[in-house]
Amino acid sequence: MLKRRHSDAAVVRISIDGEQVEARAGESVAAAVLAHTEGATRTTPLSDAPRAPYCMMGVCFECLMEIDGVANRQACMIRVADGMSVKRQQGARSVEGRE
Amino acid sequence: MSLPAFDLAIVGAGPAGLAAAHEARNLGLSVVVIDEQDGPGGQIYRDVERVAMHRAHDLDVLGPDYKYGFGLVESLRASGVTHLAGYIVWQIESGGTVWCSDGSQAKRVDARRVLLATGAMERPVPVPGWTLPGVMTAGAAQILMKSAGMVPGGPIAICGSGPLLLLITDQLVRAGANIAVVAETTSFTDYLRAAPKLPKALLGIEYLQKGLAMRRRIKAAGVRMLSGISELRVLGDEKADGVSFKRGGRTHTVQASSVLLHQGVVPNTQATRQLRLQHLWHEEQHYWYPKTLDNGATELEAVYLAGDGCGIYGARAAEASGRLSALQIARSLDVIDDKNFTLKSAPWLSEQKHHRAVRPLLDALFPPPSDILNPPDDATIVCRCEEVTAGSIRKAVALGAQGPNQLKAFLRAGMGPCQGRMCGLTVTEVMARASGKSPADIGAYRIRPPLKPLTLAELADMDPADMDAE
Ligand code: FES
């Protein structure tokens, strides 16, 4: 889990899998999620293996999460915004959307 | 709204792109800079404005070489370029058209010249367990320090090699992180092999002095440092809980909740590959780099390259190369004549030479270890997206797969969301070794647009004027 050092950037409220969490303006969604939880941020479509952000710069695509209802967004490339809803992605997507 | 045509479109707002933009604007060119991030700086000077504004104490943690980027970023702000920040580039045409999107609407940018300053990425480090949560690249930890003022909770194991590994460790120490071990793959024989390169590197002696000072500070902070390690593995089931490695015939196990991996950086060749530019293989550092002519010119009249995307030399050399490319572009557009070009480029050529001088020494000192390039354990995942292992790639070679593009049909390797960014180098290397060919003969994945995924909605929302061909 990540530790947040002192910052005077504005507080931003987001929800992670329905839980209300405080983050700081300017942080990426991936950073905010890793500061809040340990472990997987998604599981793989093929084998349900646990994964988490790896590169933080948009190249590995391990940080894919559902952000404001849109699946497969790169959480390391998107900054947090007040009221944002973030969800972990579990396994493969079904035809209707997430399982 | 559709944009006017520019003299120059620059892709990437790191040191090379920023310096090129500044130089080109000074010569009176109209310039657009397109960049994925919403602030200028690239990875190296990432979020430097935001840090200065909200976390000034982190400027001390990140150090003077990071703070230096602030001036470069401010020069962009003052230069009057059009800055498309937060735009993903998904296609580049050889004639100078760049297609991009801000996530809601795709856009077309026309320019007489395109400069790709797309920089570098960290080399993939395929060791057993590298896909576990809790493992990230050392560069990722540095990005978190820069962009969010965050450090991994401890204990942290930092494993690999390279100058950046040392720099990031030094920064983490200053940020008060709890580091359990720094385990370096560099060994005594690497030092011996690099020694003959030392005299020429003395031109860039400040780099060597900085490196030694970092090492001293890390040791003085009481951090355990081990060199000459091999057979690195990340331990854990659902997440990382430590690492093991061999050293001097003994196996060490270190408990850690964060594992930071790093084996140097390599050019990000996604865009230059998509343009079908010729790429060469760097024998010592085992990476591809696009072939360039004078000052970043390429075989395509409209396309120029600058910075670490054409070979790894570091931020200050990238800055000089950005300025040289801008001057070369200005000459190609008859904005300056040959005499003026020679005059203006001279200081940047010597600056570039100075900052490049240390590189042959570093390349020899920090070679990527063979078991990272070609994972010996068959079960090690190479392609993270499609979960393709080293063993299955070797098996496909035995069944007749000729190269990376054919491997896609066998195993789907390189066909996941990252489009081969994370496995490309390893796939080339594993296939080369399994078939007894050279990496240059084996080749690399062909890269097709879109360079990054975009939604149909982003395309559908495009300004109709953008869709008309000129
Ligand atoms: S963490 Fe690698 S793309 Fe987001």
Coordinates of C-alpha atoms and ligand atoms in Angstrom, one line a residue:
Chain A
M1 CA 0.0 0.0 0.0
L2 CA 1.2 3.5 -0.7
K3 CA 1.8 6.2 1.9
R4 CA 0.7 9.7 1.1
R5 CA 3.2 12.4 2.2
H6 CA 2.2 15.9 3.1
S7 CA 0.4 17.8 0.4
D8 CA -1.7 20.9 0.4
A9 CA -3.5 20.0 -2.8
A10 CA -7.3 20.1 -2.5
V11 CA -9.1 17.1 -1.0
V12 CA -11.2 15.2 -3.6
R13 CA -13.8 12.6 -2.7
I14 CA -14.1 9.4 -4.8
S15 CA -15.7 6.0 -4.3
I16 CA -13.7 2.8 -4.8
D17 CA -16.0 -0.2 -5.1
G18 CA -18.7 1.8 -3.4
E19 CA -16.6 2.9 -0.4
Q20 CA -16.1 6.6 0.0
V21 CA -12.4 7.6 0.0
E22 CA -10.5 10.8 0.2
A23 CA -7.8 11.6 -2.3
R24 CA -5.9 14.7 -3.3
A25 CA -6.3 16.7 -6.5
G26 CA -3.6 15.9 -9.0
E27 CA -3.2 12.2 -8.1
S28 CA -4.0 9.6 -10.7
V29 CA -6.8 7.2 -10.0
A30 CA -4.3 4.4 -9.7
A31 CA -2.3 6.3 -7.1
A32 CA -5.5 7.0 -5.1
V33 CA -6.6 3.3 -5.2
L34 CA -3.1 2.0 -4.2
A35 CA -3.0 4.5 -1.3
H36 CA -6.3 3.0 -0.1
T37 CA -5.9 -0.7 -0.6
E38 CA -3.4 -3.4 -0.9
G39 CA -3.5 -6.2 -3.5
A40 CA -5.2 -6.6 -6.8
T41 CA -7.0 -3.8 -8.7
R42 CA -8.3 -6.2 -11.3
T43 CA -8.2 -9.9 -12.2
T44 CA -7.2 -11.1 -15.6
P45 CA -9.8 -12.2 -18.2
L46 CA -7.9 -15.4 -18.9
S47 CA -7.1 -16.9 -15.6
D48 CA -8.5 -14.5 -13.0
A49 CA -5.0 -13.8 -11.8
P50 CA -4.6 -10.8 -9.5
R51 CA -3.0 -7.8 -11.0
A52 CA -2.1 -4.2 -10.0
P53 CA -0.6 -1.1 -11.7
Y54 CA 2.9 -1.8 -12.8
C55 CA 4.4 1.1 -14.8
M56 CA 2.3 4.1 -13.8
M57 CA 3.0 5.7 -17.2
G58 CA 0.5 4.3 -19.6
V59 CA 2.5 1.5 -21.2
C60 CA 1.6 -1.8 -19.4
F61 CA -2.2 -1.6 -19.2
E62 CA -2.2 -3.4 -15.9
C63 CA -4.2 -0.6 -14.2
L64 CA -7.4 -1.1 -16.2
M65 CA -10.4 -0.2 -14.1
E66 CA -14.0 0.8 -14.5
I67 CA -14.1 4.6 -14.1
D68 CA -17.5 6.4 -14.0
G69 CA -19.1 3.4 -15.7
V70 CA -16.6 3.0 -18.5
A71 CA -14.6 -0.2 -18.3
N72 CA -10.9 -0.7 -19.3
R73 CA -9.7 2.8 -18.6
Q74 CA -6.0 3.3 -17.7
A75 CA -6.3 4.4 -14.1
C76 CA -2.7 5.6 -14.1
M77 CA -3.4 8.1 -16.9
I78 CA -6.6 9.7 -15.4
R79 CA -6.5 12.1 -12.5
V80 CA -9.1 11.8 -9.6
A81 CA -12.1 14.2 -9.7
D82 CA -14.7 14.9 -7.1
G83 CA -17.5 12.3 -7.2
M84 CA -15.7 9.9 -9.4
S85 CA -16.7 6.2 -9.1
V86 CA -14.0 3.6 -9.5
K87 CA -14.5 -0.1 -9.6
R88 CA -12.2 -3.1 -9.8
Q89 CA -12.5 -5.3 -12.9
Q90 CA -13.1 -8.9 -12.3
G91 CA -12.0 -11.4 -15.0
A92 CA -13.5 -11.3 -18.5
R93 CA -16.3 -8.9 -19.3
S94 CA -19.6 -10.5 -20.2
V95 CA -21.6 -9.3 -23.3
E96 CA -23.8 -7.0 -21.2
G97 CA -20.9 -5.3 -19.5
R98 CA -19.3 -6.4 -16.3
E99 CA -20.2 -9.6 -14.7
Chain B
M1 CA -13.2 23.0 -33.7
S2 CA -10.6 21.9 -36.2
L3 CA -7.1 23.3 -35.9
P4 CA -5.1 25.3 -38.5
A5 CA -2.2 23.6 -40.1
F6 CA 1.1 24.0 -38.2
D7 CA 4.7 24.2 -39.4
L8 CA 5.6 21.7 -36.7
A9 CA 3.7 19.1 -34.6
I10 CA 5.7 17.7 -31.7
V11 CA 4.6 14.5 -30.0
G12 CA 5.8 14.4 -26.4
A13 CA 6.4 17.1 -23.9
G14 CA 9.5 15.7 -22.2
P15 CA 12.9 17.4 -22.4
A16 CA 13.4 16.8 -26.1
G17 CA 9.9 17.9 -27.1
L18 CA 10.0 21.0 -24.8
A19 CA 13.4 22.1 -26.0
A20 CA 12.4 21.6 -29.7
A21 CA 9.2 23.6 -29.2
H22 CA 11.1 26.4 -27.6
E23 CA 13.8 26.5 -30.3
A24 CA 11.2 26.2 -33.1
R25 CA 9.1 29.1 -31.7
N26 CA 12.2 31.3 -31.4
L27 CA 12.7 30.8 -35.1
G28 CA 9.1 31.8 -35.8
L29 CA 7.6 28.4 -36.6
S30 CA 4.0 27.7 -35.6
V31 CA 4.2 24.8 -33.2
V32 CA 1.7 22.4 -31.6
V33 CA 2.8 20.1 -28.8
I34 CA 0.7 17.0 -28.3
D35 CA 1.2 15.1 -25.0
E36 CA -0.6 12.4 -23.0
Q37 CA -0.1 14.1 -19.7
D38 CA -2.1 17.1 -18.7
G39 CA 1.1 19.0 -17.7
P40 CA 4.4 19.4 -19.5
G41 CA 7.6 17.6 -18.3
G42 CA 7.5 14.1 -19.7
Q43 CA 8.3 11.3 -17.2
I44 CA 11.6 12.9 -16.1
Y45 CA 10.1 16.3 -15.1
R46 CA 6.7 15.0 -14.5
D47 CA 4.4 17.3 -12.6
V48 CA 7.2 19.6 -11.7
E49 CA 4.9 22.6 -11.7
R50 CA 2.4 20.9 -9.4
V51 CA 5.1 19.8 -7.0
A52 CA 6.5 23.4 -6.9
M53 CA 3.0 24.7 -6.1
H54 CA 1.7 22.1 -3.6
R55 CA 4.6 20.0 -2.3
A56 CA 7.6 22.3 -2.3
H57 CA 9.3 20.0 0.3
D58 CA 9.2 17.2 -2.4
L59 CA 11.5 19.3 -4.6
D60 CA 14.3 18.6 -2.0
V61 CA 13.4 14.9 -2.0
L62 CA 13.5 14.7 -5.8
G63 CA 16.6 16.8 -6.1
P64 CA 18.2 19.5 -8.3
D65 CA 18.1 17.6 -11.5
Y66 CA 14.3 17.3 -11.3
K67 CA 13.9 21.0 -10.3
Y68 CA 16.0 21.9 -13.3
G69 CA 13.0 20.8 -15.5
F70 CA 10.9 23.7 -14.1
G71 CA 12.8 26.2 -16.2
L72 CA 12.2 24.1 -19.3
V73 CA 8.5 23.8 -18.6
E74 CA 8.2 27.5 -18.0
S75 CA 9.9 28.3 -21.3
L76 CA 7.2 26.2 -23.0
R77 CA 4.5 28.2 -21.2
A78 CA 6.0 31.5 -22.3
S79 CA 6.7 30.4 -25.9
G80 CA 3.2 30.6 -27.4
V81 CA 2.9 27.1 -28.6
T82 CA -0.4 25.4 -28.9
H83 CA -0.3 22.7 -26.2
L84 CA -2.7 19.8 -26.6
A85 CA -2.3 18.4 -23.1
G86 CA -4.0 15.1 -22.1
Y87 CA -4.2 14.0 -25.8
I88 CA -3.4 10.4 -26.7
V89 CA -1.9 10.1 -30.2
W90 CA -3.3 7.1 -32.0
Q91 CA -2.0 7.4 -35.5
I92 CA 0.8 9.2 -37.2
E93 CA 0.9 9.5 -41.0
S94 CA 4.1 9.7 -42.9
G95 CA 3.1 13.0 -44.5
G96 CA 2.8 14.8 -41.2
T97 CA -0.8 14.3 -40.1
V98 CA -1.2 13.3 -36.4
W99 CA -4.5 11.8 -35.1
C100 CA -5.1 12.2 -31.4
S101 CA -7.9 12.2 -28.8
D102 CA -8.5 13.7 -25.4
G103 CA -10.7 10.8 -24.4
S104 CA -14.0 12.3 -25.6
Q105 CA -13.3 13.6 -29.1
A106 CA -10.8 12.5 -31.7
K107 CA -8.8 15.3 -33.5
R108 CA -6.7 15.7 -36.6
V109 CA -3.6 17.8 -36.6
D110 CA -1.9 18.7 -39.8
A111 CA 1.7 19.9 -39.9
R112 CA 4.5 20.3 -42.4
R113 CA 6.9 18.5 -40.1
V114 CA 6.3 16.0 -37.3
L115 CA 8.8 15.6 -34.5
L116 CA 8.4 12.4 -32.4
A117 CA 9.9 12.9 -28.9
T118 CA 8.2 10.0 -27.4
G119 CA 11.0 9.1 -25.0
A120 CA 11.8 5.9 -23.2
M121 CA 10.1 3.3 -21.0
E122 CA 11.6 0.8 -18.5
R123 CA 12.8 -2.5 -19.8
P124 CA 10.4 -5.3 -18.9
V125 CA 11.8 -7.4 -16.1
P126 CA 10.2 -10.9 -16.6
V127 CA 11.2 -12.8 -13.4
P128 CA 9.0 -15.4 -11.7
G129 CA 6.3 -13.5 -9.8
W130 CA 6.6 -10.1 -11.6
T131 CA 2.9 -10.0 -12.3
L132 CA 1.9 -10.0 -8.6
P133 CA 0.3 -7.0 -7.0
G134 CA 2.9 -5.2 -4.9
V135 CA 5.4 -5.4 -7.7
M136 CA 6.0 -2.3 -9.8
T137 CA 8.8 -0.7 -11.7
A138 CA 11.2 1.5 -9.8
G139 CA 10.2 4.2 -12.3
A140 CA 6.6 3.7 -11.3
A141 CA 7.5 4.4 -7.7
Q142 CA 9.3 7.6 -8.8
I143 CA 6.3 8.7 -10.8
L144 CA 4.2 8.2 -7.6
M145 CA 6.7 10.5 -5.7
K146 CA 6.5 13.1 -8.4
S147 CA 2.8 13.1 -9.3
A148 CA 1.2 12.2 -5.9
G149 CA 3.9 12.6 -3.2
M150 CA 3.5 9.0 -2.3
V151 CA 6.0 6.3 -1.4
P152 CA 5.4 2.5 -1.2
G153 CA 4.7 1.3 2.4
G154 CA 7.6 -0.8 3.5
P155 CA 9.5 -2.9 3.7
I156 CA 10.6 -2.3 0.1
A157 CA 12.9 -4.5 -2.0
I158 CA 14.6 -2.7 -4.9
C159 CA 16.0 -5.1 -7.4
G160 CA 17.9 -4.7 -10.7
S161 CA 20.5 -2.4 -12.0
G162 CA 21.2 0.9 -13.6
P163 CA 21.8 4.6 -12.8
L164 CA 18.1 5.3 -12.4
L165 CA 17.8 2.5 -9.8
L166 CA 20.4 4.4 -7.7
L167 CA 18.7 7.8 -8.2
I168 CA 15.3 6.4 -7.2
T169 CA 16.7 4.7 -4.2
D170 CA 18.3 7.9 -3.1
Q171 CA 15.0 9.8 -3.5
L172 CA 13.1 7.1 -1.6
V173 CA 15.7 7.3 1.3
R174 CA 15.1 11.1 1.4
A175 CA 11.4 10.6 1.4
G176 CA 11.8 8.4 4.5
A177 CA 10.8 5.1 2.8
N178 CA 11.5 1.8 4.6
I179 CA 13.9 0.0 2.3
A180 CA 14.7 -3.6 3.2
V181 CA 17.3 -4.3 0.5
V182 CA 18.8 -2.9 -2.7
A183 CA 19.8 -6.0 -4.7
E184 CA 21.8 -5.2 -7.8
T185 CA 22.5 -7.6 -10.6
T186 CA 25.7 -5.6 -11.5
S187 CA 28.7 -7.7 -10.6
F188 CA 32.4 -7.2 -10.2
T189 CA 33.0 -8.5 -13.8
D190 CA 30.8 -5.7 -15.1
Y191 CA 33.1 -3.2 -13.5
L192 CA 36.1 -4.9 -15.0
R193 CA 34.5 -4.9 -18.4
A194 CA 33.5 -1.3 -18.2
A195 CA 36.9 0.0 -16.9
P196 CA 38.4 0.7 -20.4
K197 CA 35.5 3.0 -21.1
L198 CA 36.3 5.2 -18.2
P199 CA 38.8 7.7 -19.8
K200 CA 36.3 8.8 -22.4
A201 CA 33.6 9.1 -19.9
L202 CA 35.6 11.7 -17.9
L203 CA 34.1 14.4 -20.2
G204 CA 30.9 13.8 -18.2
I205 CA 32.6 13.4 -14.9
E206 CA 29.8 15.1 -13.0
Y207 CA 27.6 12.1 -13.8
L208 CA 30.2 9.8 -12.2
Q209 CA 30.5 12.1 -9.1
K210 CA 26.8 12.2 -8.7
G211 CA 26.6 8.4 -8.9
L212 CA 29.2 7.9 -6.3
A213 CA 27.6 10.5 -4.0
M214 CA 24.2 8.7 -4.3
R215 CA 25.8 5.4 -3.4
R216 CA 27.5 7.0 -0.4
R217 CA 24.3 8.6 0.8
I218 CA 22.3 5.4 0.5
K219 CA 24.9 3.4 2.4
A220 CA 25.2 6.2 5.1
A221 CA 21.4 5.9 5.6
G222 CA 22.0 2.3 6.6
V223 CA 20.3 0.7 3.6
R224 CA 21.4 -2.9 3.0
M225 CA 23.0 -3.1 -0.5
L226 CA 24.0 -6.3 -2.2
S227 CA 25.5 -6.6 -5.7
G228 CA 26.1 -9.4 -8.1
I229 CA 22.7 -11.1 -7.4
S230 CA 21.1 -13.5 -9.8
E231 CA 18.0 -15.8 -10.1
L232 CA 15.7 -13.1 -8.8
R233 CA 12.1 -14.2 -7.9
V234 CA 9.2 -12.4 -6.4
L235 CA 7.6 -14.5 -3.7
G236 CA 3.9 -14.5 -2.8
D237 CA 0.6 -15.9 -3.8
E238 CA -2.1 -13.3 -4.2
K239 CA 0.4 -10.4 -3.7
A240 CA 4.2 -10.0 -3.3
D241 CA 5.5 -10.8 0.2
G242 CA 9.2 -10.9 -0.6
V243 CA 12.0 -11.7 -3.0
S244 CA 14.6 -14.4 -3.2
F245 CA 17.9 -14.3 -5.1
K246 CA 21.3 -16.1 -5.3
R247 CA 24.5 -14.4 -4.3
G248 CA 27.9 -16.0 -3.9
G249 CA 26.4 -19.5 -4.0
R250 CA 23.9 -18.7 -1.3
T251 CA 20.1 -18.1 -1.6
H252 CA 18.8 -15.0 0.2
T253 CA 15.2 -14.4 1.1
V254 CA 14.1 -10.9 2.0
Q255 CA 10.6 -10.1 3.2
A256 CA 9.0 -7.2 1.5
S257 CA 5.5 -5.9 0.7
S258 CA 6.6 -3.7 -2.2
V259 CA 9.0 -4.9 -4.8
L260 CA 10.5 -2.4 -7.3
L261 CA 12.1 -3.8 -10.4
H262 CA 14.4 -2.0 -12.8
Q263 CA 16.8 -2.9 -15.6
G264 CA 17.4 0.4 -17.3
V265 CA 15.3 2.1 -19.9
V266 CA 14.8 1.5 -23.6
P267 CA 13.4 3.6 -26.4
N268 CA 9.6 3.6 -26.7
T269 CA 9.5 2.6 -30.4
Q270 CA 5.7 2.2 -30.8
A271 CA 5.2 5.3 -32.9
T272 CA 8.4 4.8 -35.0
R273 CA 7.4 1.2 -35.7
Q274 CA 4.0 2.2 -36.8
L275 CA 5.6 4.5 -39.3
R276 CA 7.6 1.6 -40.6
L277 CA 10.9 3.4 -40.0
Q278 CA 14.0 1.2 -40.1
H279 CA 15.1 0.0 -36.6
L280 CA 18.5 -1.1 -35.5
W281 CA 19.5 -3.5 -32.6
H282 CA 21.7 -2.2 -29.8
E283 CA 24.0 -5.1 -29.2
E284 CA 25.1 -4.1 -25.7
Q285 CA 21.9 -2.8 -24.2
H286 CA 19.6 -5.2 -26.2
Y287 CA 17.0 -2.7 -27.4
W288 CA 15.7 -1.4 -30.8
Y289 CA 16.2 2.1 -31.9
P290 CA 15.0 3.9 -35.0
K291 CA 17.7 4.8 -37.5
T292 CA 18.1 8.6 -37.8
L293 CA 20.0 10.7 -40.3
D294 CA 21.5 14.2 -39.5
N295 CA 20.0 15.7 -36.3
G296 CA 17.0 13.5 -36.1
A297 CA 16.0 13.5 -39.7
T298 CA 14.6 10.2 -41.0
E299 CA 14.0 8.6 -44.5
L300 CA 10.5 10.3 -44.4
E301 CA 10.8 13.9 -45.4
A302 CA 8.1 15.1 -42.9
V303 CA 9.2 13.0 -39.9
Y304 CA 11.9 13.8 -37.4
L305 CA 12.9 12.2 -34.1
A306 CA 14.6 13.5 -31.0
G307 CA 15.5 12.4 -27.5
D308 CA 15.7 9.0 -25.8
G309 CA 13.2 7.5 -28.3
C310 CA 16.1 7.2 -30.7
G311 CA 18.6 5.7 -28.2
I312 CA 19.2 6.2 -24.4
Y313 CA 21.4 9.1 -23.5
G314 CA 19.5 10.8 -20.7
A315 CA 17.5 14.0 -20.2
R316 CA 20.1 16.7 -20.8
A317 CA 21.3 15.0 -24.0
A318 CA 17.6 14.7 -25.1
E319 CA 17.2 18.4 -24.6
A320 CA 20.1 19.2 -26.9
S321 CA 18.9 16.7 -29.5
G322 CA 15.5 18.4 -29.4
R323 CA 17.0 21.7 -30.2
L324 CA 19.2 20.2 -33.0
S325 CA 16.1 18.6 -34.5
A326 CA 14.2 21.9 -34.4
L327 CA 17.1 23.6 -36.2
Q328 CA 17.3 20.9 -38.8
I329 CA 13.6 21.2 -39.4
A330 CA 13.9 25.0 -39.7
R331 CA 16.6 24.5 -42.3
S332 CA 14.5 22.0 -44.2
L333 CA 11.7 24.5 -44.3
D334 CA 14.1 27.3 -45.5
V335 CA 13.5 29.3 -42.3
I336 CA 17.2 29.4 -41.7
D337 CA 20.1 29.0 -44.1
D338 CA 23.1 26.7 -43.8
K339 CA 25.3 29.3 -42.3
N340 CA 22.8 30.2 -39.7
F341 CA 22.2 26.6 -39.0
T342 CA 25.8 25.9 -38.4
L343 CA 26.1 28.8 -36.1
K344 CA 23.0 28.0 -34.0
S345 CA 23.6 24.3 -33.8
A346 CA 27.3 24.4 -32.7
P347 CA 26.6 25.0 -29.0
W348 CA 24.0 22.2 -28.9
L349 CA 26.2 19.8 -30.7
S350 CA 28.9 20.2 -28.0
E351 CA 26.3 20.1 -25.2
Q352 CA 25.0 16.8 -26.7
K353 CA 28.5 15.4 -26.9
H354 CA 29.2 16.3 -23.3
H355 CA 26.0 14.7 -21.9
R356 CA 26.5 11.6 -24.1
A357 CA 30.1 11.0 -23.1
V358 CA 29.3 8.9 -20.0
R359 CA 26.9 6.6 -21.8
P360 CA 29.3 3.9 -23.2
L361 CA 30.6 3.5 -19.7
L362 CA 27.1 3.1 -18.2
D363 CA 26.0 0.8 -21.0
A364 CA 29.0 -1.5 -20.3
L365 CA 28.5 -1.3 -16.5
F366 CA 24.8 -2.1 -16.5
P367 CA 24.2 -4.8 -19.1
P368 CA 20.7 -6.4 -18.8
P369 CA 21.5 -9.9 -17.3
S370 CA 20.9 -12.8 -19.6
D371 CA 18.3 -14.4 -17.3
I372 CA 16.2 -11.2 -17.6
L373 CA 16.5 -11.1 -21.3
N374 CA 15.7 -14.8 -21.8
P375 CA 13.9 -16.2 -18.7
P376 CA 15.2 -19.7 -18.0
D377 CA 12.2 -20.8 -16.1
D378 CA 9.5 -22.0 -18.6
A379 CA 6.7 -20.9 -16.3
T380 CA 7.7 -17.2 -16.2
I381 CA 5.1 -15.0 -17.8
V382 CA 6.5 -12.9 -20.8
C383 CA 3.3 -11.4 -22.2
R384 CA 1.4 -10.1 -19.2
C385 CA -1.8 -9.3 -21.1
E386 CA -2.3 -12.7 -22.7
E387 CA -0.4 -14.6 -20.0
V388 CA 2.1 -16.2 -22.4
T389 CA 5.0 -17.9 -20.8
A390 CA 8.7 -18.2 -21.8
G391 CA 8.2 -22.0 -22.2
S392 CA 5.3 -21.7 -24.5
I393 CA 7.3 -19.3 -26.7
R394 CA 10.1 -21.8 -26.9
K395 CA 7.6 -24.5 -27.8
A396 CA 6.2 -22.4 -30.6
V397 CA 9.6 -21.8 -32.0
A398 CA 10.2 -25.6 -31.9
L399 CA 6.9 -25.9 -33.8
G400 CA 8.1 -23.6 -36.5
A401 CA 7.1 -20.0 -35.5
Q402 CA 9.6 -17.8 -37.4
G403 CA 9.3 -14.5 -35.7
P404 CA 7.2 -12.3 -33.3
N405 CA 4.5 -11.7 -35.9
Q406 CA 3.9 -15.3 -36.5
L407 CA 4.0 -15.9 -32.8
K408 CA 0.8 -13.8 -32.5
A409 CA -1.0 -16.4 -34.5
F410 CA 0.4 -19.2 -32.3
L411 CA -0.1 -17.7 -28.9
R412 CA -1.8 -14.3 -29.1
A413 CA 1.4 -12.8 -27.5
G414 CA 1.5 -9.1 -28.0
M415 CA -2.2 -8.9 -29.0
G416 CA -3.5 -7.7 -25.6
P417 CA -4.3 -4.2 -24.6
C418 CA -0.6 -3.1 -24.2
Q419 CA -0.1 -4.0 -27.9
G420 CA 3.3 -5.7 -27.2
R421 CA 4.9 -2.8 -25.3
M422 CA 5.7 -5.0 -22.3
C423 CA 6.7 -8.2 -24.1
G424 CA 8.1 -7.1 -27.4
L425 CA 11.8 -7.1 -26.4
T426 CA 11.6 -10.3 -24.5
V427 CA 9.7 -12.1 -27.3
T428 CA 12.4 -11.1 -29.8
E429 CA 15.2 -12.2 -27.4
V430 CA 13.6 -15.5 -26.4
M431 CA 12.8 -16.4 -30.0
A432 CA 16.3 -15.5 -31.1
R433 CA 18.0 -17.6 -28.5
A434 CA 15.6 -20.6 -29.0
S435 CA 16.2 -20.6 -32.8
G436 CA 19.9 -19.7 -32.8
K437 CA 19.3 -16.5 -34.8
S438 CA 20.3 -12.9 -33.9
P439 CA 17.6 -10.6 -32.6
A440 CA 18.1 -8.4 -35.7
D441 CA 17.2 -11.4 -37.9
I442 CA 14.2 -12.4 -35.7
G443 CA 12.8 -8.9 -35.8
A444 CA 10.0 -7.3 -33.8
Y445 CA 6.2 -7.0 -33.7
R446 CA 4.6 -4.9 -36.5
I447 CA 2.7 -2.1 -34.9
R448 CA -0.6 -1.0 -36.4
P449 CA -2.8 1.9 -35.6
P450 CA -4.5 2.8 -33.3
L451 CA -1.3 3.2 -31.2
K452 CA -3.6 3.3 -28.2
P453 CA -7.1 2.1 -27.9
L454 CA -9.8 4.6 -28.5
T455 CA -13.6 4.3 -28.5
L456 CA -15.9 4.5 -31.5
A457 CA -17.6 7.4 -29.7
E458 CA -14.4 9.4 -29.8
L459 CA -14.2 8.9 -33.5
A460 CA -17.9 9.6 -34.0
D461 CA -17.7 12.9 -32.2
M462 CA -14.9 14.1 -34.5
D463 CA -15.4 17.5 -36.1
P464 CA -16.5 16.7 -39.7
A465 CA -13.9 19.3 -41.0
D466 CA -11.2 17.0 -39.5
M467 CA -12.4 14.1 -41.6
D468 CA -12.0 15.7 -45.0
A469 CA -8.8 14.8 -46.8
E470 CA -6.9 17.9 -47.9
Ligands
FES1 S1 0.0 1.2 -14.7 FE1 0.9 0.7 -16.6 S2 -0.6 1.5 -17.9 FE2 -1.3 2.2 -16.0

